[in-house]
Structures are given as structure tokens and as C-alpha cells.
Amino acid sequence: GAVVSQHPSRVICKSGTSVKIECRSLDFQATTMFWYRQFPKQSLMLMATSNEGSKATYEQGVEKDKFLINHASLTLSTLTVTSAHPEDSSFYICSATGGGETQYFGPGTRLLVL
Amino acid sequence: KNEVEQSPQNLTAQEGEFITINCSYSVGISALHWLQQHPGGGIVSLFMLSSGKKKHGRLIATINIQEKHSSLHITASHPRDSAVYICAVSSYGGATNKLIFGTGTLLAVQP
């Protein structure tokens, strides 16, 4: 089946630093990638949708200057959390589609901002 | 009221029991998804369906479009089935296959 990877799986950083998370589709071309955030015991919240070669579409309430998304190729999207603060600590998950409706999810990245 | 609601929120079962998780939605959909999230956080897509019934191993998913309701059944449950099960829908008119998620059902199967 289709495989999506994320790197890193876990990151701890100091407040004020920026963190980059990569999402890769390993065996298919991902026309669309989604970025989600999940707080403990809560469901996934869509942050943004990105299509290769175009600007990401952010959900209401998500700061585009704080969560920078780049989808430069059909197999890679990156999420950069800029000037991270403790409240940004969360589980970040990406998913990708190859044009159909099935979304293939990455394993997630656990971010802890001290 | 959430657009996608699941019940129960928590479920504890004994190994071997037949399990049912329910999902109701209030929007028009093009497809409904059942996802499984293990304690480590990774998510696996179990089913995507727009009508009828699908079966994969011990898992069965059904959907009733008229009643806007879906069920996920697990036969002969096993401790390794312990996970959070999430119902999500692709909404009509939604852009680019965006999903609307239910809050999940935490299943614990005890040996």
C-alpha cells in the first residue's frame, strides 16, 4: 500500500526556535497533502491543505506566518513551526492523496517546546 | 453539535466479543472513512465507503446513506485491536477531499 513518512518522529526544542517537519510520500505522487494537529485525547484538527507548486490553504484560525508550509515536489511537503512556544507542543500528522479520496497518513511528529 | 458524532466514546470488551462502533453525520458526503489510531499515534485507514458494506478480515463497515449512519464491527475481538477508532467524512462541496473527523472511540480489549 501507499506509504507516507514523517521526519522527525519526535523533537524537543527551546521556546523561540523554529522546527521543520518533513512529510514524504514514498511510493506515489502526492498531488495534495494535509497537515493536522492533535492535542491529547482530542481528534485531529486540519491546519492546512497544500497542493504541489501552489500556496497552501490554511484553515480559519491557523496563522500562516507561524506555520509555514512548502510543497515543492510531488513527494515532499514541509511544515515549519516558526518561533515555537510551549502552546505549540502537540502531535503533528500529515496525510497525502494521489488524486483519489483515500488519505494515507504519516506516523506523526511529536513536538515538545520547552 | 458536531457534524460527525461517534458512540460510544469509550468501550471496554473482553477478548472474543463482537464490537460495534457507531458514527452519525449531518452533512452531505461523498465518502465515509474509518481510521485506526494506535497508542503511538500512527493512523491507518481501515475503510472508505460510500454505500453498502465492506469487509476486511475481522472488520466489517456498513453505511446507510439515507439515515446518515455508519457502523464499524469487529468480530472475535483481540487485545491487539485496542486503539482509537475514528470516523471521518469527505463532505460534498468541500475542497480537495477535506475530512471532517469524529472525536473517536477508545477501544480496550482485555484478555
mmCIF file with all atom_site columns, C-alpha atoms in Angstrom, chain A residues 32 34 36 38 43-44 46 49 51 59 91 93 100-103 105-107 110, chain B residues 30-31 33 35 37 40-43 45 48 86 90 96-99 101-103:
data_model
loop_
_atom_site.group_PDB
_atom_site.id
_atom_site.type_symbol
_atom_site.label_atom_id
_atom_site.label_alt_id
_atom_site.label_comp_id
_atom_site.label_asym_id
_atom_site.label_entity_id
_atom_site.label_seq_id
_atom_site.pdbx_PDB_ins_code
_atom_site.Cartn_x
_atom_site.Cartn_y
_atom_site.Cartn_z
_atom_site.occupancy
_atom_site.B_iso_or_equiv
_atom_site.pdbx_formal_charge
_atom_site.auth_seq_id
_atom_site.auth_comp_id
_atom_site.auth_asym_id
_atom_site.auth_atom_id
_atom_site.pdbx_PDB_model_num
ATOM 1  C CA . THR A 1 32  ? -2.390  17.012 -2.208 1.00 0.00 ? 32  THR A CA 1
ATOM 2  C CA . PHE A 1 34  ? -2.777  17.779 4.507  1.00 0.00 ? 34  PHE A CA 1
ATOM 3  C CA . TYR A 1 36  ? -3.143  18.111 11.059 1.00 0.00 ? 36  TYR A CA 1
ATOM 4  C CA . GLN A 1 38  ? -3.809  16.682 17.513 1.00 0.00 ? 38  GLN A CA 1
ATOM 5  C CA . SER A 1 43  ? -9.415  14.432 17.426 1.00 0.00 ? 43  SER A CA 1
ATOM 6  C CA . LEU A 1 44  ? -7.351  15.639 14.506 1.00 0.00 ? 44  LEU A CA 1
ATOM 7  C CA . LEU A 1 46  ? -6.894  20.233 9.949  1.00 0.00 ? 46  LEU A CA 1
ATOM 8  C CA . THR A 1 49  ? -4.100  21.820 2.668  1.00 0.00 ? 49  THR A CA 1
ATOM 9  C CA . ASN A 1 51  ? -1.059  21.255 -3.434 1.00 0.00 ? 51  ASN A CA 1
ATOM 10 C CA . GLU A 1 59  ? -7.946  26.709 7.973  1.00 0.00 ? 59  GLU A CA 1
ATOM 11 C CA . PHE A 1 91  ? 1.254   15.877 17.735 1.00 0.00 ? 91  PHE A CA 1
ATOM 12 C CA . ILE A 1 93  ? 0.345   14.454 11.399 1.00 0.00 ? 93  ILE A CA 1
ATOM 13 C CA . GLY A 1 100 ? -8.376  9.840  -5.128 1.00 0.00 ? 100 GLY A CA 1
ATOM 14 C CA . GLU A 1 101 ? -10.284 10.234 -1.882 1.00 0.00 ? 101 GLU A CA 1
ATOM 15 C CA . THR A 1 102 ? -8.196  7.879  0.221  1.00 0.00 ? 102 THR A CA 1
ATOM 16 C CA . GLN A 1 103 ? -5.786  9.710  2.504  1.00 0.00 ? 103 GLN A CA 1
ATOM 17 C CA . PHE A 1 105 ? -1.365  9.165  6.920  1.00 0.00 ? 105 PHE A CA 1
ATOM 18 C CA . GLY A 1 106 ? 2.164   9.637  8.147  1.00 0.00 ? 106 GLY A CA 1
ATOM 19 C CA . PRO A 1 107 ? 3.235   8.272  11.540 1.00 0.00 ? 107 PRO A CA 1
ATOM 20 C CA . ARG A 1 110 ? 5.525   14.739 18.491 1.00 0.00 ? 110 ARG A CA 1
ATOM 21 C CA . SER B 2 30  ? -19.044 11.747 -0.906 1.00 0.00 ? 30  SER B CA 1
ATOM 22 C CA . ALA B 2 31  ? -17.373 9.093  1.253  1.00 0.00 ? 31  ALA B CA 1
ATOM 23 C CA . HIS B 2 33  ? -13.746 6.711  6.293  1.00 0.00 ? 33  HIS B CA 1
ATOM 24 C CA . LEU B 2 35  ? -9.452  5.085  10.679 1.00 0.00 ? 35  LEU B CA 1
ATOM 25 C CA . GLN B 2 37  ? -5.029  5.195  15.609 1.00 0.00 ? 37  GLN B CA 1
ATOM 26 C CA . GLY B 2 40  ? 1.938   5.572  19.344 1.00 0.00 ? 40  GLY B CA 1
ATOM 27 C CA . GLY B 2 41  ? -0.140  7.927  17.234 1.00 0.00 ? 41  GLY B CA 1
ATOM 28 C CA . GLY B 2 42  ? 0.132   6.418  13.769 1.00 0.00 ? 42  GLY B CA 1
ATOM 29 C CA . ILE B 2 43  ? -3.096  6.311  11.766 1.00 0.00 ? 43  ILE B CA 1
ATOM 30 C CA . SER B 2 45  ? -7.051  3.864  7.007  1.00 0.00 ? 45  SER B CA 1
ATOM 31 C CA . MET B 2 48  ? -13.503 4.098  2.714  1.00 0.00 ? 48  MET B CA 1
ATOM 32 C CA . ILE B 2 86  ? -12.070 7.430  14.157 1.00 0.00 ? 86  ILE B CA 1
ATOM 33 C CA . SER B 2 90  ? -15.466 13.717 2.945  1.00 0.00 ? 90  SER B CA 1
ATOM 34 C CA . THR B 2 96  ? -9.824  18.898 -2.165 1.00 0.00 ? 96  THR B CA 1
ATOM 35 C CA . ASN B 2 97  ? -11.088 15.906 -0.176 1.00 0.00 ? 97  ASN B CA 1
ATOM 36 C CA . LYS B 2 98  ? -11.010 17.606 3.218  1.00 0.00 ? 98  LYS B CA 1
ATOM 37 C CA . LEU B 2 99  ? -12.084 15.291 6.011  1.00 0.00 ? 99  LEU B CA 1
ATOM 38 C CA . PHE B 2 101 ? -13.472 13.917 11.911 1.00 0.00 ? 101 PHE B CA 1
ATOM 39 C CA . GLY B 2 102 ? -15.452 12.422 14.714 1.00 0.00 ? 102 GLY B CA 1
ATOM 40 C CA . THR B 2 103 ? -13.998 12.543 18.208 1.00 0.00 ? 103 THR B CA 1
#
